[in-house]
């Protein structure tokens, strides 16, 4: 009996030794992946503002998959609207599922009520530099990204729609694709609203500054090959403004996707819209990979 038991144990040990090391690593990786968190809140220091900014970063499931350990991922920056924060999108939409479906990293910065500009009147509100430079640099340094504008996109809702288009068009060397959902695409039409004057100063006294950040007013001198997606609901407060932008882009012969759907300035509209933007950017990323 003892002899038979000895041989049984010996066979088990030999079989265990015969298991390929890759399989053992995979098992360990799978165990580790079960413990990782796909969504994290990350604090990033802004040297220009002299303060820390919070951001939600969502990685796809593939990020921790042993089969993708050397894989680098494209990034979609996703901006919130006025009176929002870095948690809005992750609270309202299934960002982890979206990131995993399209194998991309999603970054949601806390833009506060900055309108995503470098304020000429408030040194603590320098969010153009923060998003387009400091945050992008941090993400590329700390995550397995592909540091190429063709594999970097930015979009957002309302104030964030303005911010995404404005930042991308002002920084084509950073963002190869951009979008807007219900965006305030001409801030000069809203000079007395939503703290914009607190960021850019009085419109009458700082007209050039305002106009340089208005997406609609950028178009007449715009020349870009960036991928652009814009949509708005027919019941939205910025609907007519977005129609003006669409017409201006057509006149300038600037390619873009433009969609009108029933809807208002609501989270139901934006969460639905986000699926289309993610798909659009995914196709842009695929094309960049093929090139």
CSV table of C-alpha atoms in Angstrom, one decimal:
chain,number,residue,atom,x,y,z
A,1,UNK,CA,0.0,0.0,0.0
A,2,UNK,CA,2.7,2.4,0.9
A,3,UNK,CA,4.6,1.6,-2.3
A,4,UNK,CA,1.5,2.3,-4.4
A,5,UNK,CA,0.9,5.5,-2.6
A,6,UNK,CA,4.5,6.6,-3.1
A,7,UNK,CA,4.2,6.0,-6.9
A,8,UNK,CA,0.9,7.9,-7.0
A,9,UNK,CA,2.4,10.9,-5.3
A,10,UNK,CA,5.5,10.8,-7.5
A,11,UNK,CA,3.3,10.8,-10.6
A,12,UNK,CA,1.4,13.8,-9.4
A,13,UNK,CA,4.6,15.7,-8.7
A,14,UNK,CA,6.0,14.8,-12.2
A,15,UNK,CA,2.8,15.9,-13.9
A,16,UNK,CA,2.9,19.2,-11.9
A,17,UNK,CA,6.5,19.8,-13.0
A,18,UNK,CA,5.4,19.2,-16.6
A,19,UNK,CA,2.9,22.0,-16.6
A,20,UNK,CA,4.3,24.7,-18.9
A,21,UNK,CA,5.5,27.8,-17.1
A,22,UNK,CA,3.3,30.0,-19.3
A,23,UNK,CA,0.2,28.2,-18.0
A,24,UNK,CA,1.4,28.8,-14.4
A,25,UNK,CA,2.0,32.4,-15.2
A,26,UNK,CA,-1.5,32.7,-16.7
A,27,UNK,CA,-3.1,31.2,-13.7
A,28,UNK,CA,-1.2,33.7,-11.5
A,29,UNK,CA,-2.2,36.5,-13.8
A,30,UNK,CA,-5.8,35.4,-13.8
A,31,UNK,CA,-5.8,35.4,-10.0
A,32,UNK,CA,-4.2,38.8,-9.9
A,33,UNK,CA,-6.7,40.2,-12.4
A,34,UNK,CA,-9.6,39.2,-10.2
A,35,UNK,CA,-8.1,41.5,-7.6
A,36,UNK,CA,-7.4,44.6,-9.7
A,37,UNK,CA,-9.7,47.6,-10.0
A,38,UNK,CA,-10.5,48.8,-13.5
A,39,UNK,CA,-11.6,52.3,-12.3
A,40,UNK,CA,-9.4,54.4,-10.1
A,41,UNK,CA,-9.4,58.0,-8.9
A,42,UNK,CA,-5.9,59.4,-9.7
A,43,UNK,CA,-4.5,62.7,-8.3
A,44,UNK,CA,-2.4,64.6,-10.8
A,45,UNK,CA,-0.3,67.7,-9.8
A,46,UNK,CA,-0.6,70.7,-12.0
A,47,UNK,CA,2.6,72.7,-12.0
A,48,UNK,CA,1.0,75.6,-13.8
A,49,UNK,CA,-1.9,75.9,-11.2
A,50,UNK,CA,0.2,74.8,-8.2
A,51,UNK,CA,-2.4,72.3,-7.1
A,52,UNK,CA,-3.6,68.7,-7.4
A,53,UNK,CA,-6.5,67.7,-9.7
A,54,UNK,CA,-8.6,64.5,-9.3
A,55,UNK,CA,-9.3,62.3,-12.3
A,56,UNK,CA,-11.2,59.1,-13.0
A,57,UNK,CA,-9.1,56.6,-15.0
A,58,UNK,CA,-10.7,53.5,-16.4
A,59,UNK,CA,-8.7,50.8,-18.0
A,60,UNK,CA,-10.1,47.8,-20.1
A,61,UNK,CA,-10.1,44.3,-18.8
A,62,UNK,CA,-7.5,43.5,-21.3
A,63,UNK,CA,-5.0,45.8,-19.5
A,64,UNK,CA,-4.5,43.1,-16.8
A,65,UNK,CA,-4.8,40.1,-19.1
A,66,UNK,CA,-1.6,38.1,-19.2
A,67,UNK,CA,-2.0,37.7,-23.0
A,68,UNK,CA,-1.9,41.5,-23.3
A,69,UNK,CA,0.9,42.3,-20.9
A,70,UNK,CA,2.9,44.1,-23.6
A,71,UNK,CA,-0.1,45.7,-25.2
A,72,UNK,CA,-0.4,49.5,-25.4
A,73,UNK,CA,-3.8,51.2,-25.6
A,74,UNK,CA,-5.4,54.2,-27.2
A,75,UNK,CA,-7.0,56.8,-24.9
A,76,UNK,CA,-10.3,58.6,-24.9
A,77,UNK,CA,-10.5,61.8,-22.7
A,78,UNK,CA,-14.0,62.4,-21.6
A,79,UNK,CA,-15.0,65.8,-20.2
A,80,UNK,CA,-17.9,66.7,-17.9
A,81,UNK,CA,-20.2,69.7,-18.2
A,82,UNK,CA,-20.7,72.8,-16.1
A,83,UNK,CA,-21.2,72.2,-12.4
A,84,UNK,CA,-20.0,68.7,-12.8
A,85,UNK,CA,-16.8,66.8,-11.8
A,86,UNK,CA,-14.6,63.9,-12.5
A,87,UNK,CA,-17.1,61.4,-11.1
A,88,UNK,CA,-20.0,62.3,-13.4
A,89,UNK,CA,-19.3,60.0,-16.3
A,90,UNK,CA,-18.4,57.0,-14.2
A,91,UNK,CA,-21.5,57.4,-12.1
A,92,UNK,CA,-23.8,57.7,-15.1
A,93,UNK,CA,-22.3,55.4,-17.8
A,94,UNK,CA,-20.8,51.9,-17.9
A,95,UNK,CA,-17.3,53.1,-18.6
A,96,UNK,CA,-15.6,49.8,-17.7
A,97,UNK,CA,-17.8,47.9,-20.2
A,98,UNK,CA,-17.1,50.6,-22.8
A,99,UNK,CA,-13.4,50.6,-22.2
A,100,UNK,CA,-13.3,46.8,-22.5
A,101,UNK,CA,-15.5,46.6,-25.5
A,102,UNK,CA,-13.2,49.0,-27.5
A,103,UNK,CA,-10.0,48.1,-25.7
A,104,UNK,CA,-9.2,51.7,-24.8
A,105,UNK,CA,-8.3,53.7,-21.7
A,106,UNK,CA,-10.9,56.4,-20.6
A,107,UNK,CA,-9.8,59.4,-18.6
A,108,UNK,CA,-12.2,61.8,-17.0
A,109,UNK,CA,-10.5,64.9,-15.5
A,110,UNK,CA,-12.1,67.2,-13.0
A,111,UNK,CA,-12.5,70.3,-15.1
A,112,UNK,CA,-14.4,72.1,-12.4
A,113,UNK,CA,-16.1,75.2,-13.9
A,114,UNK,CA,-13.1,76.1,-15.9
A,115,UNK,CA,-14.5,76.0,-19.4
A,116,UNK,CA,-11.3,74.1,-20.1
A,117,UNK,CA,-9.4,77.3,-20.9
A,118,UNK,CA,-6.2,78.9,-19.5
A,119,UNK,CA,-7.9,81.8,-17.7
A,120,UNK,CA,-6.2,85.2,-18.2
A,121,UNK,CA,-7.8,86.5,-15.0
A,122,UNK,CA,-7.4,83.5,-12.6
A,123,UNK,CA,-4.1,81.7,-12.3
A,124,UNK,CA,-5.8,78.8,-10.5
A,125,UNK,CA,-7.9,78.0,-13.5
A,126,UNK,CA,-5.4,76.9,-16.2
A,127,UNK,CA,-7.2,73.9,-17.6
A,128,UNK,CA,-6.2,74.1,-21.2
A,129,UNK,CA,-2.6,73.5,-20.2
A,130,UNK,CA,-3.7,70.9,-17.6
A,131,UNK,CA,-5.8,68.7,-19.9
A,132,UNK,CA,-3.8,69.1,-23.2
A,133,UNK,CA,-0.4,68.9,-21.6
A,134,UNK,CA,0.0,68.0,-18.0
A,135,UNK,CA,-2.7,65.3,-17.8
A,136,UNK,CA,-1.8,63.8,-21.2
A,137,UNK,CA,1.9,63.6,-20.1
A,138,UNK,CA,1.0,62.0,-16.8
A,139,UNK,CA,-1.3,59.4,-18.4
A,140,UNK,CA,1.3,58.5,-21.0
A,141,UNK,CA,4.0,58.2,-18.3
A,142,UNK,CA,2.0,56.0,-16.0
A,143,UNK,CA,-0.1,53.9,-18.2
A,144,UNK,CA,0.5,51.6,-21.2
A,145,UNK,CA,-0.7,54.1,-23.8
A,146,UNK,CA,0.3,54.8,-27.4
A,147,UNK,CA,1.7,58.4,-27.3
A,148,UNK,CA,0.4,59.3,-30.7
A,149,UNK,CA,-2.3,61.9,-31.5
A,150,UNK,CA,-3.9,59.5,-33.9
A,151,UNK,CA,-4.5,57.2,-31.0
A,152,UNK,CA,-5.8,59.9,-28.7
A,153,UNK,CA,-9.3,61.3,-28.7
A,154,UNK,CA,-11.3,63.8,-26.6
A,155,UNK,CA,-15.0,64.4,-26.3
A,156,UNK,CA,-17.5,65.7,-23.7
A,157,UNK,CA,-20.9,67.1,-22.9
A,158,UNK,CA,-22.1,70.7,-22.8
A,159,UNK,CA,-19.2,72.7,-21.4
A,160,UNK,CA,-17.2,69.6,-22.0
A,161,UNK,CA,-18.3,69.5,-25.6
A,162,UNK,CA,-17.0,73.0,-26.0
A,163,UNK,CA,-13.8,72.0,-24.2
A,164,UNK,CA,-13.2,68.9,-26.2
A,165,UNK,CA,-13.5,70.6,-29.6
A,166,UNK,CA,-11.7,73.7,-28.5
A,167,UNK,CA,-8.8,71.9,-27.0
A,168,UNK,CA,-8.5,69.5,-29.9
A,169,UNK,CA,-8.6,72.2,-32.6
A,170,UNK,CA,-6.1,74.3,-30.7
A,171,UNK,CA,-3.9,71.3,-30.1
A,172,UNK,CA,-4.0,69.0,-33.2
A,173,UNK,CA,-0.6,67.7,-32.2
A,174,UNK,CA,-2.2,66.2,-29.1
A,175,UNK,CA,-5.6,65.0,-30.2
A,176,UNK,CA,-6.2,63.3,-33.5
A,177,UNK,CA,-9.9,62.8,-32.9
A,178,UNK,CA,-12.5,64.9,-31.1
A,179,UNK,CA,-16.2,65.1,-30.4
A,180,UNK,CA,-19.0,67.1,-28.8
A,181,UNK,CA,-22.3,66.1,-27.3
A,182,UNK,CA,-24.8,69.0,-26.8
A,183,UNK,CA,-21.8,71.3,-26.8
A,184,UNK,CA,-21.8,75.0,-26.2
A,185,UNK,CA,-19.8,75.5,-29.3
A,186,UNK,CA,-20.0,79.4,-29.4
A,187,UNK,CA,-19.3,80.8,-26.0
A,188,UNK,CA,-19.6,84.3,-27.3
A,189,UNK,CA,-23.4,83.7,-27.4
A,190,UNK,CA,-23.4,83.0,-23.7
A,191,UNK,CA,-21.3,85.9,-22.4
A,192,UNK,CA,-23.4,86.5,-19.3
A,193,UNK,CA,-23.9,82.9,-18.3
A,194,UNK,CA,-22.3,80.0,-16.4
A,195,UNK,CA,-19.3,81.8,-15.1
A,196,UNK,CA,-17.6,82.1,-18.5
A,197,UNK,CA,-16.8,85.7,-17.8
A,198,UNK,CA,-15.0,84.7,-14.5
A,199,UNK,CA,-12.7,82.6,-16.6
A,200,UNK,CA,-12.1,84.8,-19.6
A,201,UNK,CA,-12.9,88.2,-18.2
A,202,UNK,CA,-15.5,90.7,-19.4
A,203,UNK,CA,-16.4,90.0,-23.0
A,204,UNK,CA,-16.3,93.6,-24.2
A,205,UNK,CA,-12.9,94.0,-22.8
A,206,UNK,CA,-11.5,90.6,-23.8
A,207,UNK,CA,-13.2,90.0,-27.0
A,208,UNK,CA,-10.2,88.5,-28.8
A,209,UNK,CA,-9.7,86.0,-25.9
A,210,UNK,CA,-13.3,84.9,-26.1
A,211,UNK,CA,-13.3,84.5,-29.9
A,212,UNK,CA,-10.1,82.5,-29.9
A,213,UNK,CA,-11.8,79.9,-27.7
A,214,UNK,CA,-15.1,79.8,-29.6
A,215,UNK,CA,-15.3,76.7,-31.7
A,216,UNK,CA,-17.7,78.2,-34.2
A,217,UNK,CA,-15.5,81.3,-34.7
A,218,UNK,CA,-12.4,79.1,-35.3
A,219,UNK,CA,-14.0,77.5,-38.3
A,220,UNK,CA,-13.4,80.2,-41.0
A,221,UNK,CA,-9.7,79.9,-40.6
A,222,UNK,CA,-9.6,76.2,-39.7
A,223,UNK,CA,-7.7,73.6,-41.7
A,224,UNK,CA,-7.6,70.2,-40.2
A,225,UNK,CA,-7.6,66.5,-41.0
A,226,UNK,CA,-8.7,65.5,-37.5
A,227,UNK,CA,-11.6,63.1,-37.0
A,228,UNK,CA,-14.6,65.1,-35.7
A,229,UNK,CA,-18.0,63.8,-34.4
A,230,UNK,CA,-20.7,66.2,-33.3
A,231,UNK,CA,-24.3,65.5,-32.1
A,232,UNK,CA,-27.2,67.2,-30.4
A,233,UNK,CA,-30.8,66.7,-29.5
A,234,UNK,CA,-33.5,68.6,-31.2
A,235,UNK,CA,-34.8,69.8,-27.8
A,236,UNK,CA,-31.4,70.9,-26.6
A,237,UNK,CA,-30.6,74.5,-25.5
A,238,UNK,CA,-27.6,74.5,-27.8
A,239,UNK,CA,-29.3,73.0,-30.8
A,240,UNK,CA,-29.3,76.0,-33.1
A,241,UNK,CA,-25.7,76.7,-32.2
A,242,UNK,CA,-24.7,73.2,-33.3
A,243,UNK,CA,-26.6,73.6,-36.5
A,244,UNK,CA,-24.6,76.8,-37.2
A,245,UNK,CA,-21.4,74.9,-36.5
A,246,UNK,CA,-22.4,72.0,-38.9
A,247,UNK,CA,-23.2,74.5,-41.6
A,248,UNK,CA,-19.9,76.4,-41.1
A,249,UNK,CA,-17.9,73.1,-41.3
A,250,UNK,CA,-19.7,72.2,-44.5
A,251,UNK,CA,-18.9,75.6,-46.1
A,252,UNK,CA,-15.3,75.1,-45.1
A,253,UNK,CA,-15.3,71.6,-46.5
A,254,UNK,CA,-14.1,70.1,-43.2
A,255,UNK,CA,-15.1,66.5,-42.9
A,256,UNK,CA,-17.2,65.6,-39.8
A,257,UNK,CA,-19.9,63.3,-38.6
A,258,UNK,CA,-23.0,65.2,-37.5
A,259,UNK,CA,-26.0,63.6,-35.9
A,260,UNK,CA,-29.3,65.0,-34.8
A,261,UNK,CA,-31.6,62.9,-32.6
A,262,UNK,CA,-34.7,63.6,-30.5
A,263,UNK,CA,-33.5,64.6,-27.0
A,264,UNK,CA,-32.7,67.4,-24.6
A,265,UNK,CA,-29.9,68.5,-22.3
A,266,UNK,CA,-30.1,65.4,-20.2
A,267,UNK,CA,-28.0,62.4,-19.0
A,268,UNK,CA,-30.2,60.0,-20.9
A,269,UNK,CA,-29.2,61.7,-24.1
A,270,UNK,CA,-25.5,61.9,-23.2
A,271,UNK,CA,-25.1,58.3,-22.0
A,272,UNK,CA,-26.8,57.1,-25.3
A,273,UNK,CA,-24.6,59.5,-27.3
A,274,UNK,CA,-21.4,58.2,-25.7
A,275,UNK,CA,-21.8,54.8,-27.3
A,276,UNK,CA,-21.7,56.4,-30.7
A,277,UNK,CA,-18.6,58.5,-29.9
A,278,UNK,CA,-16.7,55.5,-28.5
A,279,UNK,CA,-17.6,53.5,-31.7
A,280,UNK,CA,-16.5,56.4,-33.9
A,281,UNK,CA,-13.2,56.8,-32.1
A,282,UNK,CA,-12.6,53.1,-32.1
A,283,UNK,CA,-12.9,53.0,-35.9
A,284,UNK,CA,-10.5,56.0,-36.0
A,285,UNK,CA,-8.0,54.1,-33.8
A,286,UNK,CA,-8.3,51.0,-36.0
A,287,UNK,CA,-7.6,53.0,-39.1
A,288,UNK,CA,-4.5,54.5,-37.4
A,289,UNK,CA,-3.3,51.0,-36.5
A,290,UNK,CA,-3.8,49.8,-40.1
A,291,UNK,CA,-1.8,52.8,-41.4
